[in-house]
Amino acid sequence: MQPKTSLAPAFMSQPSITAADFGQLPDGQTAQLFTLRNGRGLEVRITNYGGTVTHLLAPDKDGQPGDVVLGFDSLDGYFSPEYQQAGPYFGALIGRFGNRIARGRFELDGQTYELATNNGSNHLHGGLRGFDKVLWQVEVLVDPAPALRLSYISPDGEEGYPGTLTVSVVYMLTPDNGLRISYGATTDKTTIVNLTNHCYFNLSGGARPDVLGHELQLRAARYTVVDDTLVPTGELRPVAGTPFDFTAPHLIGERIAQVPGGYDHNWVLGGNGFRLVATAAEPTTGRTLDVYTDQPGVQCYSGNFLDGSLTGKNGLVYGKHAGFCLETQHFPDSPNQPDFPSTVLRPGELFSSVTEYRFGVKR
Ligand code: BGC
């Protein structure tokens, strides 16, 4: 009989953080790349360019690490003409407003604001130069767990938004293999805010070209119906009896053909406060992902616009559905939908929000 090998010692070590240069931005500034390890098998690499998660290594059912996010080994990858043209936002921080604002326009306290439009006639993910394209200030934190605090001050009027927005995002690796992202923001004028992260996951760690064989469960009984530009109509429709019903686990690919274009929708999450909202599992490697958040919605995007024009880490070609995103958020176009939870932030208030991506295995 073969002796059973213990999984633990292979990757148990001390938590650590290291930093290295990641390359130069076109304006001559240097971006850095930080490697955080929690000593229990989880490793993340994050650059302060866009607060982007470039690598995320998690163990499979045999304890073997695999990189479960899409991205590039060098800064150049994020500046290639193909990447700039496709605009997939791999692993980036998204702000000031994640998702779409119809026609880039909203009214606040009787005043109309015009934002940059960068997705047809709509505003998407903060505009032409969102938080994914700025260089963040960094502070390394080691106590109680390896973490990075990224800070950015978005000037009044940036991309058309009112108010100076002071933003801080802490990425922390928890001892139970979670990547916890804590967002904070304050403003000096009434404004709107909706911060998220845009990691594309493929839990096979490069073994499968797409995520159609991943199981997904979403704790959501309704979703926001959208028009043909992916802007909500205002209707919250029950998922029961539709391909949007993930209240019990289903393969992402099972009913995707019934959804024109694929999944790119906001689910209305049940419950309140910081709670488990989504679980994904990849059967061949046994890797699982549990998503916790205090947000009311999650955009589940099945990488529909990836078309093989980008080649990422380890020479992997990113074709259609190569990864999926679970972008925790307020609902798209909230500033124009009075019945959706509010995204308004006023001076003196603190916007704060926490999302955790926790990795495990299922045998
Ligand atoms: C959006 C997609 C978009 C993708 C990359 C997602 O959050 O919902 O429609 O293509 O981001 O920009």
CSV table of C-alpha atoms and ligand atoms in Angstrom, one decimal:
chain,number,residue,atom,x,y,z
A,1,MET,CA,0.0,0.0,0.0
A,2,GLN,CA,1.3,3.5,-0.9
A,3,PRO,CA,2.0,5.6,2.2
A,4,LYS,CA,-0.3,8.7,2.3
A,5,THR,CA,1.6,11.9,1.8
A,6,SER,CA,0.8,14.7,4.1
A,7,LEU,CA,-0.2,17.9,2.2
A,8,ALA,CA,0.6,20.4,4.8
A,9,PRO,CA,4.4,20.5,5.0
A,10,ALA,CA,4.9,21.2,1.3
A,11,PHE,CA,3.7,24.7,1.5
A,12,MET,CA,3.6,25.6,5.2
A,13,SER,CA,6.0,28.5,5.8
A,14,GLN,CA,6.2,31.9,7.3
A,15,PRO,CA,3.9,34.7,6.0
A,16,SER,CA,5.9,37.1,3.9
A,17,ILE,CA,5.9,40.1,1.6
A,18,THR,CA,8.5,41.0,-1.0
A,19,ALA,CA,8.7,43.9,-3.5
A,20,ALA,CA,10.3,44.2,-6.9
A,21,ASP,CA,10.3,46.6,-9.8
A,22,PHE,CA,7.6,45.7,-12.4
A,23,GLY,CA,8.6,48.1,-15.2
A,24,GLN,CA,8.1,51.7,-16.3
A,25,LEU,CA,4.9,53.4,-17.2
A,26,PRO,CA,4.8,55.4,-20.5
A,27,ASP,CA,5.1,58.6,-18.3
A,28,GLY,CA,8.4,57.2,-16.8
A,29,GLN,CA,7.1,56.3,-13.4
A,30,THR,CA,8.1,52.9,-12.1
A,31,ALA,CA,5.5,50.4,-11.1
A,32,GLN,CA,6.2,47.8,-8.4
A,33,LEU,CA,5.1,44.2,-7.9
A,34,PHE,CA,4.5,42.9,-4.4
A,35,THR,CA,4.4,39.2,-3.6
A,36,LEU,CA,2.4,38.2,-0.5
A,37,ARG,CA,2.4,34.7,1.0
A,38,ASN,CA,0.2,33.6,3.9
A,39,GLY,CA,2.4,30.6,4.8
A,40,ARG,CA,-0.5,28.3,4.2
A,41,GLY,CA,-0.3,27.9,0.4
A,42,LEU,CA,-1.9,31.1,-0.9
A,43,GLU,CA,0.3,33.5,-2.8
A,44,VAL,CA,-0.8,36.7,-4.5
A,45,ARG,CA,1.2,39.2,-6.7
A,46,ILE,CA,-0.2,42.7,-6.9
A,47,THR,CA,1.1,45.7,-8.8
A,48,ASN,CA,0.4,49.2,-7.7
A,49,TYR,CA,-0.4,50.0,-11.4
A,50,GLY,CA,-4.2,49.8,-11.3
A,51,GLY,CA,-4.0,47.9,-8.0
A,52,THR,CA,-3.9,44.9,-10.2
A,53,VAL,CA,-3.8,41.3,-9.1
A,54,THR,CA,-1.4,39.7,-11.6
A,55,HIS,CA,-1.0,36.2,-10.1
A,56,LEU,CA,-2.9,34.2,-7.5
A,57,LEU,CA,-1.6,30.8,-6.5
A,58,ALA,CA,-3.8,28.4,-4.7
A,59,PRO,CA,-3.3,24.7,-3.9
A,60,ASP,CA,-5.3,22.0,-5.6
A,61,LYS,CA,-6.7,18.8,-3.9
A,62,ASP,CA,-3.1,17.3,-4.0
A,63,GLY,CA,-1.5,20.4,-2.6
A,64,GLN,CA,-0.1,21.5,-5.9
A,65,PRO,CA,-0.1,25.3,-6.5
A,66,GLY,CA,-1.8,26.6,-9.6
A,67,ASP,CA,-2.3,30.2,-10.8
A,68,VAL,CA,-6.1,30.8,-10.8
A,69,VAL,CA,-6.3,34.3,-12.3
A,70,LEU,CA,-5.7,35.7,-15.8
A,71,GLY,CA,-3.0,38.2,-16.3
A,72,PHE,CA,0.5,38.9,-17.5
A,73,ASP,CA,4.1,38.4,-16.2
A,74,SER,CA,5.2,41.9,-17.1
A,75,LEU,CA,3.8,45.4,-17.1
A,76,ASP,CA,4.2,45.4,-20.9
A,77,GLY,CA,1.3,42.9,-21.1
A,78,TYR,CA,-1.1,45.6,-19.6
A,79,PHE,CA,0.1,48.2,-22.2
A,80,SER,CA,0.0,46.1,-25.4
A,81,PRO,CA,-2.2,47.6,-28.2
A,82,GLU,CA,-4.3,44.4,-28.1
A,83,TYR,CA,-4.9,44.7,-24.4
A,84,GLN,CA,-5.7,48.4,-24.5
A,85,GLN,CA,-8.0,47.7,-27.4
A,86,ALA,CA,-9.8,44.8,-25.7
A,87,GLY,CA,-10.0,46.5,-22.3
A,88,PRO,CA,-10.7,43.4,-20.2
A,89,TYR,CA,-9.5,44.9,-16.9
A,90,PHE,CA,-7.7,41.8,-15.8
A,91,GLY,CA,-7.4,41.7,-12.0
A,92,ALA,CA,-7.7,45.5,-11.6
A,93,LEU,CA,-9.3,47.8,-9.1
A,94,ILE,CA,-12.3,49.4,-10.6
A,95,GLY,CA,-13.5,52.9,-9.7
A,96,ARG,CA,-14.9,55.4,-9.2
A,97,PHE,CA,-18.0,53.5,-10.4
A,98,GLY,CA,-17.8,49.8,-11.3
A,99,ASN,CA,-20.1,48.8,-14.2
A,100,ARG,CA,-22.3,51.0,-16.4
A,101,ILE,CA,-23.9,54.4,-16.1
A,102,ALA,CA,-26.4,54.9,-18.9
A,103,ARG,CA,-25.2,57.5,-21.4
A,104,GLY,CA,-22.5,58.6,-18.9
A,105,ARG,CA,-25.0,60.9,-17.3
A,106,PHE,CA,-26.6,61.2,-13.8
A,107,GLU,CA,-28.3,63.8,-11.6
A,108,LEU,CA,-27.3,64.6,-8.1
A,109,ASP,CA,-28.9,67.2,-5.9
A,110,GLY,CA,-30.4,68.8,-8.9
A,111,GLN,CA,-27.3,69.0,-10.9
A,112,THR,CA,-26.5,67.0,-14.1
A,113,TYR,CA,-23.1,65.4,-14.4
A,114,GLU,CA,-21.6,64.2,-17.7
A,115,LEU,CA,-19.0,61.4,-17.5
A,116,ALA,CA,-16.6,60.0,-20.1
A,117,THR,CA,-18.4,57.4,-22.3
A,118,ASN,CA,-16.1,54.5,-23.1
A,119,ASN,CA,-18.6,51.6,-23.7
A,120,GLY,CA,-20.7,52.5,-26.7
A,121,SER,CA,-22.8,55.4,-25.4
A,122,ASN,CA,-22.4,54.3,-21.8
A,123,HIS,CA,-19.8,55.0,-19.0
A,124,LEU,CA,-18.1,51.8,-17.9
A,125,HIS,CA,-15.7,51.0,-14.9
A,126,GLY,CA,-14.7,54.6,-14.1
A,127,GLY,CA,-14.2,55.9,-17.7
A,128,LEU,CA,-11.2,56.4,-20.0
A,129,ARG,CA,-8.7,56.5,-17.2
A,130,GLY,CA,-10.3,54.7,-14.3
A,131,PHE,CA,-8.6,53.4,-11.1
A,132,ASP,CA,-7.3,50.5,-13.1
A,133,LYS,CA,-5.0,52.8,-15.0
A,134,VAL,CA,-3.5,54.9,-12.2
A,135,LEU,CA,-0.4,54.3,-10.0
A,136,TRP,CA,-1.4,53.8,-6.4
A,137,GLN,CA,0.6,54.8,-3.3
A,138,VAL,CA,1.6,51.7,-1.3
A,139,GLU,CA,2.1,50.9,2.3
A,140,VAL,CA,3.2,47.4,3.3
A,141,LEU,CA,1.4,46.0,6.4
A,142,VAL,CA,2.5,42.8,8.2
A,143,ASP,CA,0.3,42.7,11.3
A,144,PRO,CA,-1.9,40.8,11.8
A,145,ALA,CA,-1.4,39.3,8.3
A,146,PRO,CA,0.4,40.2,5.1
A,147,ALA,CA,-1.3,43.1,3.5
A,148,LEU,CA,-0.9,46.1,1.2
A,149,ARG,CA,-2.7,49.4,1.6
A,150,LEU,CA,-3.1,51.2,-1.7
A,151,SER,CA,-4.1,54.8,-1.7
A,152,TYR,CA,-5.2,57.2,-4.5
A,153,ILE,CA,-6.6,60.7,-4.4
A,154,SER,CA,-8.9,61.2,-7.4
A,155,PRO,CA,-9.2,64.9,-8.1
A,156,ASP,CA,-12.5,66.8,-8.3
A,157,GLY,CA,-13.8,66.4,-11.8
A,158,GLU,CA,-11.7,63.4,-12.8
A,159,GLU,CA,-13.6,61.6,-15.6
A,160,GLY,CA,-16.5,64.0,-14.9
A,161,TYR,CA,-17.2,62.9,-11.3
A,162,PRO,CA,-17.8,65.6,-8.6
A,163,GLY,CA,-15.6,65.9,-5.5
A,164,THR,CA,-12.1,64.9,-4.5
A,165,LEU,CA,-12.3,61.2,-3.7
A,166,THR,CA,-9.7,59.9,-1.3
A,167,VAL,CA,-9.6,56.1,-1.7
A,168,SER,CA,-7.9,53.4,0.2
A,169,VAL,CA,-7.9,49.7,-0.6
A,170,VAL,CA,-6.3,47.0,1.6
A,171,TYR,CA,-5.5,43.6,0.1
A,172,MET,CA,-4.9,41.1,2.9
A,173,LEU,CA,-4.1,37.4,2.8
A,174,THR,CA,-5.9,35.7,5.7
A,175,PRO,CA,-4.7,32.5,7.4
A,176,ASP,CA,-7.6,30.6,6.0
A,177,ASN,CA,-6.6,31.2,2.4
A,178,GLY,CA,-8.7,34.3,1.8
A,179,LEU,CA,-7.8,37.3,-0.3
A,180,ARG,CA,-9.7,40.0,1.6
A,181,ILE,CA,-10.2,43.3,-0.1
A,182,SER,CA,-11.3,46.2,2.1
A,183,TYR,CA,-12.4,49.4,0.3
A,184,GLY,CA,-12.7,52.9,1.9
A,185,ALA,CA,-13.4,56.3,0.5
A,186,THR,CA,-14.3,59.8,1.6
A,187,THR,CA,-15.2,62.9,-0.5
A,188,ASP,CA,-15.2,66.7,-0.1
A,189,LYS,CA,-18.4,67.1,-2.3
A,190,THR,CA,-21.4,64.9,-2.7
A,191,THR,CA,-20.6,62.2,-5.3
A,192,ILE,CA,-21.2,58.6,-6.2
A,193,VAL,CA,-19.0,55.6,-5.7
A,194,ASN,CA,-19.0,51.9,-6.5
A,195,LEU,CA,-15.7,50.1,-6.0
A,196,THR,CA,-14.8,46.5,-7.0
A,197,ASN,CA,-12.1,44.2,-8.3
A,198,HIS,CA,-12.0,42.6,-11.7
A,199,CYS,CA,-10.1,39.3,-11.3
A,200,TYR,CA,-10.9,36.7,-13.9
A,201,PHE,CA,-10.7,33.3,-12.2
A,202,ASN,CA,-10.0,29.9,-13.8
A,203,LEU,CA,-9.7,27.5,-10.9
A,204,SER,CA,-8.1,24.8,-13.1
A,205,GLY,CA,-4.8,26.8,-12.9
A,206,GLY,CA,-4.3,26.8,-16.6
A,207,ALA,CA,-5.3,23.1,-17.2
A,208,ARG,CA,-8.6,24.0,-18.9
A,209,PRO,CA,-8.9,26.7,-21.6
A,210,ASP,CA,-12.4,27.8,-20.4
A,211,VAL,CA,-14.5,27.9,-17.3
A,212,LEU,CA,-17.6,26.2,-18.7
A,213,GLY,CA,-17.0,23.1,-16.6
A,214,HIS,CA,-16.8,25.1,-13.4
A,215,GLU,CA,-19.7,24.7,-10.9
A,216,LEU,CA,-21.2,27.9,-9.7
A,217,GLN,CA,-23.7,28.7,-6.9
A,218,LEU,CA,-25.1,32.2,-6.3
A,219,ARG,CA,-27.2,33.1,-3.3
A,220,ALA,CA,-29.5,35.3,-5.3
A,221,ALA,CA,-33.2,34.8,-6.1
A,222,ARG,CA,-33.3,37.7,-8.6
A,223,TYR,CA,-31.2,39.5,-11.1
A,224,THR,CA,-31.3,42.9,-12.8
A,225,VAL,CA,-32.8,42.7,-16.3
A,226,VAL,CA,-30.8,44.7,-18.8
A,227,ASP,CA,-31.3,46.3,-22.2
A,228,ASP,CA,-29.2,45.5,-25.2
A,229,THR,CA,-26.4,47.8,-24.0
A,230,LEU,CA,-26.3,45.9,-20.7
A,231,VAL,CA,-27.9,48.8,-18.7
A,232,PRO,CA,-30.6,47.7,-16.2
A,233,THR,CA,-34.2,48.4,-17.1
A,234,GLY,CA,-35.0,48.7,-13.4
A,235,GLU,CA,-36.8,45.3,-13.2
A,236,LEU,CA,-35.6,42.8,-10.6
A,237,ARG,CA,-36.7,39.5,-12.1
A,238,PRO,CA,-36.9,36.1,-10.2
A,239,VAL,CA,-34.2,33.7,-11.5
A,240,ALA,CA,-36.5,30.7,-10.9
A,241,GLY,CA,-37.0,28.7,-14.0
A,242,THR,CA,-34.4,30.6,-16.0
A,243,PRO,CA,-30.7,30.0,-16.9
A,244,PHE,CA,-29.9,32.6,-14.2
A,245,ASP,CA,-30.9,30.3,-11.5
A,246,PHE,CA,-27.7,29.3,-9.6
A,247,THR,CA,-29.4,29.0,-6.2
A,248,ALA,CA,-28.3,25.3,-6.5
A,249,PRO,CA,-24.9,24.6,-8.2
A,250,HIS,CA,-24.9,24.4,-12.0
A,251,LEU,CA,-22.1,24.2,-14.5
A,252,ILE,CA,-21.4,27.7,-16.0
A,253,GLY,CA,-21.7,26.0,-19.4
A,254,GLU,CA,-24.9,24.1,-18.8
A,255,ARG,CA,-27.3,26.8,-19.9
A,256,ILE,CA,-25.0,29.5,-21.2
A,257,ALA,CA,-26.2,29.0,-24.8
A,258,GLN,CA,-29.7,30.2,-23.7
A,259,VAL,CA,-28.3,33.5,-22.6
A,260,PRO,CA,-27.5,35.7,-25.7
A,261,GLY,CA,-23.8,36.7,-25.5
A,262,GLY,CA,-23.3,34.7,-22.3
A,263,TYR,CA,-23.5,35.7,-18.6
A,264,ASP,CA,-22.8,39.4,-18.0
A,265,HIS,CA,-25.4,40.3,-15.4
A,266,ASN,CA,-25.9,41.6,-11.9
A,267,TRP,CA,-27.4,39.2,-9.4
A,268,VAL,CA,-29.4,40.7,-6.5
A,269,LEU,CA,-27.8,39.0,-3.5
A,270,GLY,CA,-29.9,37.7,-0.6
A,271,GLY,CA,-29.1,38.6,3.0
A,272,ASN,CA,-27.3,41.6,4.5
A,273,GLY,CA,-23.9,42.3,6.0
A,274,PHE,CA,-20.8,40.3,5.3
A,275,ARG,CA,-22.0,36.9,4.2
A,276,LEU,CA,-21.3,34.0,1.8
A,277,VAL,CA,-22.8,34.9,-1.6
A,278,ALA,CA,-21.1,32.7,-4.2
A,279,THR,CA,-19.2,29.4,-4.5
A,280,ALA,CA,-17.4,28.1,-7.5
A,281,ALA,CA,-15.7,24.7,-7.9
A,282,GLU,CA,-13.5,23.1,-10.6
A,283,PRO,CA,-14.0,19.4,-10.5
A,284,THR,CA,-10.7,18.1,-12.0
A,285,THR,CA,-8.4,20.0,-9.6
A,286,GLY,CA,-10.9,20.1,-6.7
A,287,ARG,CA,-10.2,23.9,-6.2
A,288,THR,CA,-13.1,25.9,-4.7
A,289,LEU,CA,-13.7,29.6,-4.3
A,290,ASP,CA,-16.1,31.0,-1.8
A,291,VAL,CA,-17.0,34.7,-2.1
A,292,TYR,CA,-18.0,36.8,0.9
A,293,THR,CA,-19.2,40.4,0.6
A,294,ASP,CA,-21.3,43.1,2.3
A,295,GLN,CA,-22.4,44.4,-1.1
A,296,PRO,CA,-26.0,44.0,-2.5
A,297,GLY,CA,-25.0,42.7,-5.9
A,298,VAL,CA,-22.5,40.7,-7.9
A,299,GLN,CA,-21.7,41.0,-11.6
A,300,CYS,CA,-21.1,37.5,-12.9
A,301,TYR,CA,-19.3,37.9,-16.2
A,302,SER,CA,-18.3,34.7,-18.1
A,303,GLY,CA,-15.4,36.3,-20.1
A,304,ASN,CA,-17.7,36.6,-23.2
A,305,PHE,CA,-15.6,39.2,-25.0
A,306,LEU,CA,-12.3,37.3,-24.7
A,307,ASP,CA,-11.5,36.2,-28.2
A,308,GLY,CA,-8.0,34.7,-28.2
A,309,SER,CA,-6.2,37.9,-29.1
A,310,LEU,CA,-4.4,38.0,-25.7
A,311,THR,CA,-1.7,35.6,-24.6
A,312,GLY,CA,-1.1,35.7,-20.9
A,313,LYS,CA,1.2,34.0,-18.4
A,314,ASN,CA,2.7,30.6,-19.3
A,315,GLY,CA,1.8,31.2,-22.9
A,316,LEU,CA,-1.9,30.6,-22.3
A,317,VAL,CA,-4.1,32.0,-25.0
A,318,TYR,CA,-7.2,33.7,-23.5
A,319,GLY,CA,-10.1,32.6,-25.6
A,320,LYS,CA,-13.9,33.0,-25.0
A,321,HIS,CA,-14.8,32.1,-21.4
A,322,ALA,CA,-11.2,31.6,-20.4
A,323,GLY,CA,-12.1,33.1,-17.0
A,324,PHE,CA,-15.1,34.4,-15.0
A,325,CYS,CA,-15.4,37.4,-12.8
A,326,LEU,CA,-17.5,37.8,-9.6
A,327,GLU,CA,-17.5,41.6,-9.2
A,328,THR,CA,-19.1,42.4,-5.9
A,329,GLN,CA,-20.9,45.8,-6.3
A,330,HIS,CA,-23.9,48.0,-6.1
A,331,PHE,CA,-26.2,47.5,-9.0
A,332,PRO,CA,-25.2,49.0,-12.4
A,333,ASP,CA,-26.6,52.4,-13.2
A,334,SER,CA,-27.8,52.9,-9.6
A,335,PRO,CA,-27.4,56.7,-9.9
A,336,ASN,CA,-30.3,56.7,-12.4
A,337,GLN,CA,-32.4,54.1,-10.7
A,338,PRO,CA,-34.0,55.6,-7.6
A,339,ASP,CA,-35.3,52.2,-6.4
A,340,PHE,CA,-31.8,50.6,-6.3
A,341,PRO,CA,-29.6,50.8,-3.2
A,342,SER,CA,-28.0,54.2,-3.1
A,343,THR,CA,-24.4,54.8,-4.3
A,344,VAL,CA,-24.3,58.4,-3.1
A,345,LEU,CA,-21.4,59.5,-0.8
A,346,ARG,CA,-21.6,62.8,1.0
A,347,PRO,CA,-18.8,64.8,2.8
A,348,GLY,CA,-18.3,63.5,6.3
A,349,GLU,CA,-19.4,60.0,5.4
A,350,LEU,CA,-17.1,57.0,5.0
A,351,PHE,CA,-17.7,54.6,2.2
A,352,SER,CA,-16.5,51.2,3.4
A,353,SER,CA,-16.9,47.7,2.0
A,354,VAL,CA,-15.3,44.3,2.3
A,355,THR,CA,-15.1,41.4,-0.1
A,356,GLU,CA,-13.2,38.1,0.5
A,357,TYR,CA,-12.3,35.5,-2.1
A,358,ARG,CA,-11.5,32.3,-0.1
A,359,PHE,CA,-9.9,29.3,-1.7
A,360,GLY,CA,-10.2,25.7,-0.6
A,361,VAL,CA,-10.5,22.2,-2.1
A,362,LYS,CA,-13.2,19.6,-2.4
A,363,ARG,CA,-12.1,16.0,-2.9
B,1,BGC,C1,-18.6,44.0,-17.9
B,1,BGC,C2,-18.4,43.4,-19.2
B,1,BGC,C3,-17.1,43.9,-19.8
B,1,BGC,C4,-16.0,43.5,-18.9
B,1,BGC,C5,-14.7,44.0,-19.3
B,1,BGC,C6,-17.5,43.5,-17.0
B,1,BGC,O1,-17.6,43.9,-15.7
B,1,BGC,O2,-19.8,43.7,-17.3
B,1,BGC,O3,-19.5,43.8,-20.1
B,1,BGC,O4,-16.9,43.5,-21.1
B,1,BGC,O5,-16.3,43.9,-17.6
B,1,BGC,O6,-14.7,45.3,-19.5
